Amino acid sequence: MTKISHKIRWMLVALLSIILSWTAYTVFYNTRAEKEYKRFQEEFSLLEQKQSRFNQKLKIDISNHTIASLWKSENLQKSNYIIAIYKNESLIYWNSNQVDLKNRYSSSSGHFVGRFSNGYYLVDHFDVHDLHIYVGSEIKHQFYYENKSLQNVVSDYFKTPNKITIDWEQNKDNRPILSQDGNPLFYLTILKEKTIGAYEQLITFLLYLIGMMCLLVALSLFLRDWSAKFRVIIWLYPIFLLVLRYLSIQYEWIHLFNDFALFDPSLYANNLWIPNLGSLMLSLLVIGIVIWWALYFLRKMDYPQQINKILLLVFYLGLLLYSIFIHYIFQSLIVNSSIFLVIDEVSSLTLYSIIVLTLTASLFLSYFLLAKQIIEGIIQAKFQLNLIAIVWFVSGMILIGYIFVSKETYEGIFPVFINGVFFYLLSKGVKINALKYSLFFIILFSLYSAVILFENNQINEHQKRELYANQLVTDQDPAMEIEYTTTIENLTSNSEFYQLVKNSKYFSSSDFSFQLENCCFNGYWERYDLNFLLFDEKGTPLLNSDEFQNKEEINRLIRHHASASAIAKDLYFIHDYYHQLSYLGHCHLTLSDSSQVDFYILFKSKKIPEKIGFPRLLMNEKSNALQNIEAYSLARYSKGKLVMRYGEYNYPIILHAIPNVKTITSGFVNYKGFSHFIYQQEDGQAIIISRPAKSFIEKLSTFSYLILFFGVFVLVLLPFFYARQLYPFRSINLSVKVQSMLITMVISSFIVFGVVAIKNVQQQFSTNAEDNLKEKMYAIDKEINHEFRALGVDTLFSFSNIQNLNNYMKKLANTFSTDVNFYTNKGDLLATSQPKLYAKGINSTLMDNRAFYAMNYLKRSEFIHHELYGNLRFLSGYLPIENVNNEFIGYLNIQHFSRQNLFENQMNTFIVAVINLTVLILVITVIISIIVSGWITSPLRLIQQSFSHMELGKENKPINYKGDDEIGALVKEYNDKLKELELKALQLAQSERETAWREMAKQVAHEIKNPLTPMKLSIQQFQRSFNPGDDNAQERINRLVTSLIEQIDGLTHIANEFSNFAKMPKANEEDLDLLPILHNIQELYSSAEVHIDIQTDQQEKYVIFADKDLIIRVFNNLVKNAIQATKEHEVIDIQIKIKEEEEGYLIQIQDNGQGMTEEISSKVFTPNFTTKSTGSGLGLAMVKQIISNHNGEIWFETVWGQGTIFYIQLPKRK
């Protein structure tokens, strides 16, 4: 009943998990459009109501307070609503610079939803006195660019898990979202695609995986019971599972989770049988069940000994194949996946990195359990040591041969070494589950994993650099040239473009670029930074640009640095990367007034992001920029001269200054602490991609992290494997408690130290970042003072001067490697080094409200804080700027993006140092804890061993402990009690012996007395009736004498038996072969009624060191008893078996007699006990004493009505 309940519990857990998985899938993935529309409408209506109530409160606050008081209000500053207040068309208050709500909808109705530069907003417009107030709530982000920092998602206020689109006109797919008065404000489309995260996907799939595991466990338990009757199930069931999994992959039975990232081949794909990570997890689950099944039956194998040995050898060879499989899977997870597995860069690890490490740890654990069980079986099967060594050596040689074929060194060495360790430890009888051995195996697996990770990560990284080099060595792209031809044809036939060129004098360079990009250069052209130049007939620039101020400079660029495209007319490829340009396009235009204009387009590839600011913010996620290129340093050489460098490495200006570069066309070299990939083409173009070479500490950190991870993995699983031993906790050994306490103290100390230290590092970094920002702010302030001091406010704000200011800001940004903005004294953006950031609507042109309040109202001399662009958080600093007349003209703003990567690197370096130190201290602590716990518990173990070996009547050695502590006091008391116990034992033994002899004397006296009485009566009768003259007198004398002699013989026999029992003759021990003695016994007792059969295990001799006569007496006694135990008129069948064991020989003597009852069984070896009418009851007692004197054992098994088996175990001759 208990087993059935156990199976049912597994079934219930399986059912519950699958139901929960299905529920989670339904909740996360099943789109119920009508319900989502209804919920969105309810949430939107509630938002309207809240915003309406806020508006009413805001009206009261504005009526009762000054604008300065509003600026001081923390509630308004931190409000969830965007507020903008205008007076006479001038903005006088705002609490967010995220968006300018008045920008497009100044004349709109009082309540509307509008599309602004970076999203959709619900806006209320109302007046209080002469003030115009705009209040807005974000509905959805809609940035021009979409990337990691800029996500086009619905506002956090709305709870819909689906992606949405907003339209202004109704169609069949959308639904109207109504205002409070019932009018449609916009039309909403709920897309089927959901914004479910990786964690939700993982939870859903793990619930399904747990359900399938429990289902298979329940099925295995059912089949395990049936396997006792149908042994073929033992082999068919695992084959069935593997075939079933094969068919499910072949015919794609499991496609429910195809939308999950786990099942995305771009994350991981190996081959047809392992198409994705989710499929691998399912396959490993099936393999885990098969291994669990195999482990169970490995412990239960009861085949004949030779078959067992053959099966164990087969399993061992299978174990080697399994080790190759593990290596193959582990390596494929590194090489054939996009999962980040550079373990020493811990801050970059993802959820999928943890999944891969968990799968790897599970595979290693399965190998550990399987190897332990198989090798334990081999040891217990009593293979000869030389045969075990041969098996291990031959299998190792096979794997080493595999190494030469596959060049996978560690794949062959690791299993050979680990199996050798298993053989050695298990043959010594070591408990490898002990802490020190568990740690040893964790270190072994971690070392192996670290080596494999490092080697394969290095291969991946080298391949990535080779790919980057091929993409970067030249920017020439036929697809771009074809696209350019089409774009120019459309451009020159576009009247809007000619109108834009004609009015170019009214545009700044950045505004002109923004208009033209929106008009004609979008989509494909996102992969280039574009710069547009216009020159009139005289060569005068029509746009103010910070580069190429005259047409002759451009023509010189074309003549000396470019080559004409063979595909596109007037398109030139810049072959030496001059000015970091990729292409230059030229178009001669004739305007409507017949004036001639030269139009130039400069193309800069975005493959390498700019160094200043955070350039990926202005790129779409799917742009042409190389991923993670920031981790490298780059240099481009043309004709041996440096034309571009990127990153921290200081490249020489001449390529040949790098040693041995002439001999390398494509290859890796280590030079000055960096690993360089050099790629040269025959046309003189070369690219070098470099990164710091991995130090020993970084390599060691991977090993350290893996020890920690595998250790935590084992600790998490420990309760599942040893739940009964661990609970209740009082059953845990004292040594384990001591070790656990010491290790816990060390880990806790380092956790506290790590948390405090990381916070200190963060604080220090923030302080350093602010100090660095201040230095740049004041350095730029000095530069600006030179430029601005002579300018008045009116001059500064002129259109032409703003153009110069923008160019000047770009120069400052290039000089100081930071983005620079200049705001007016009213908080409006006047000039910027990054105009596209504002032109594309990433942020409004308003100054940050908190900074404006601090500078304008609190009159701060500087202000530094954090700001946000989408999800990107950065440090921003402000300074007030005055001119020579001490007129306050505006605010300087420095935006500091690029330090975040530096901070992550610093934190990563610090964490690596802490982890390495933690692992080192942890290993030392474990070693110390083992020594200390052994030192503390060794006297206790001595006491325990002394108690376990203590026997009454034998000499018991006292414990030698010299410590004068609590344990010493305990040992002293033990030794004292031991002496007292020995004395009491001697007295007890003496008393028992005296009692036994008294009882024996009584029994012997009784046995002697019994025949004496009839003897006396016979003599007395004879005396009274004897007549010497009687003819029969002699005959009567003869009968009397004969009778007396018989009785006297009986008494003599009793006396002899008693004498023999009381004092055994001194043993005359010699080398004695048991087999001839047994054969003699067989010949002596065999007859027509008695069949004696002797069975051996094919040994030639069974030699012991014993007294021959005493051993013969033992077998004589046992065989006689066996004969006498059989009923009369039945054939007596006696089976004698002898076989060799590890330390001696086991002899079985089995009869087909009546057997014995429990009452008789308990007295068999008791002296003077017999079931025979003529026995003395001393035979079996004497047999036991003889066997004991020869350091052997004797016992028996009996079943009433079936017979008895006596077992004798005698030691081998040493």
CSV table of C-alpha atoms in Angstrom, one decimal, residues 750-764 907 910-911 914:
chain,number,residue,atom,x,y,z
A,750,PHE,CA,33.0,36.8,2.9
A,751,ILE,CA,29.4,37.5,1.9
A,752,VAL,CA,29.3,40.3,4.4
A,753,PHE,CA,32.7,41.5,3.3
A,754,GLY,CA,31.8,41.3,-0.4
A,755,VAL,CA,28.5,43.3,0.1
A,756,VAL,CA,30.2,46.0,2.1
A,757,ALA,CA,33.2,46.1,-0.2
A,758,ILE,CA,31.1,46.3,-3.3
A,759,LYS,CA,29.1,49.1,-1.8
A,760,ASN,CA,32.3,50.9,-1.0
A,761,VAL,CA,33.6,50.4,-4.5
A,762,GLN,CA,30.3,51.7,-6.0
A,763,GLN,CA,30.6,54.7,-3.8
A,764,GLN,CA,34.2,55.3,-4.7
A,907,MET,CA,33.4,45.8,-10.5
A,910,PHE,CA,37.0,43.4,-7.9
A,911,ILE,CA,34.4,40.6,-7.8
A,914,VAL,CA,37.0,38.5,-4.0
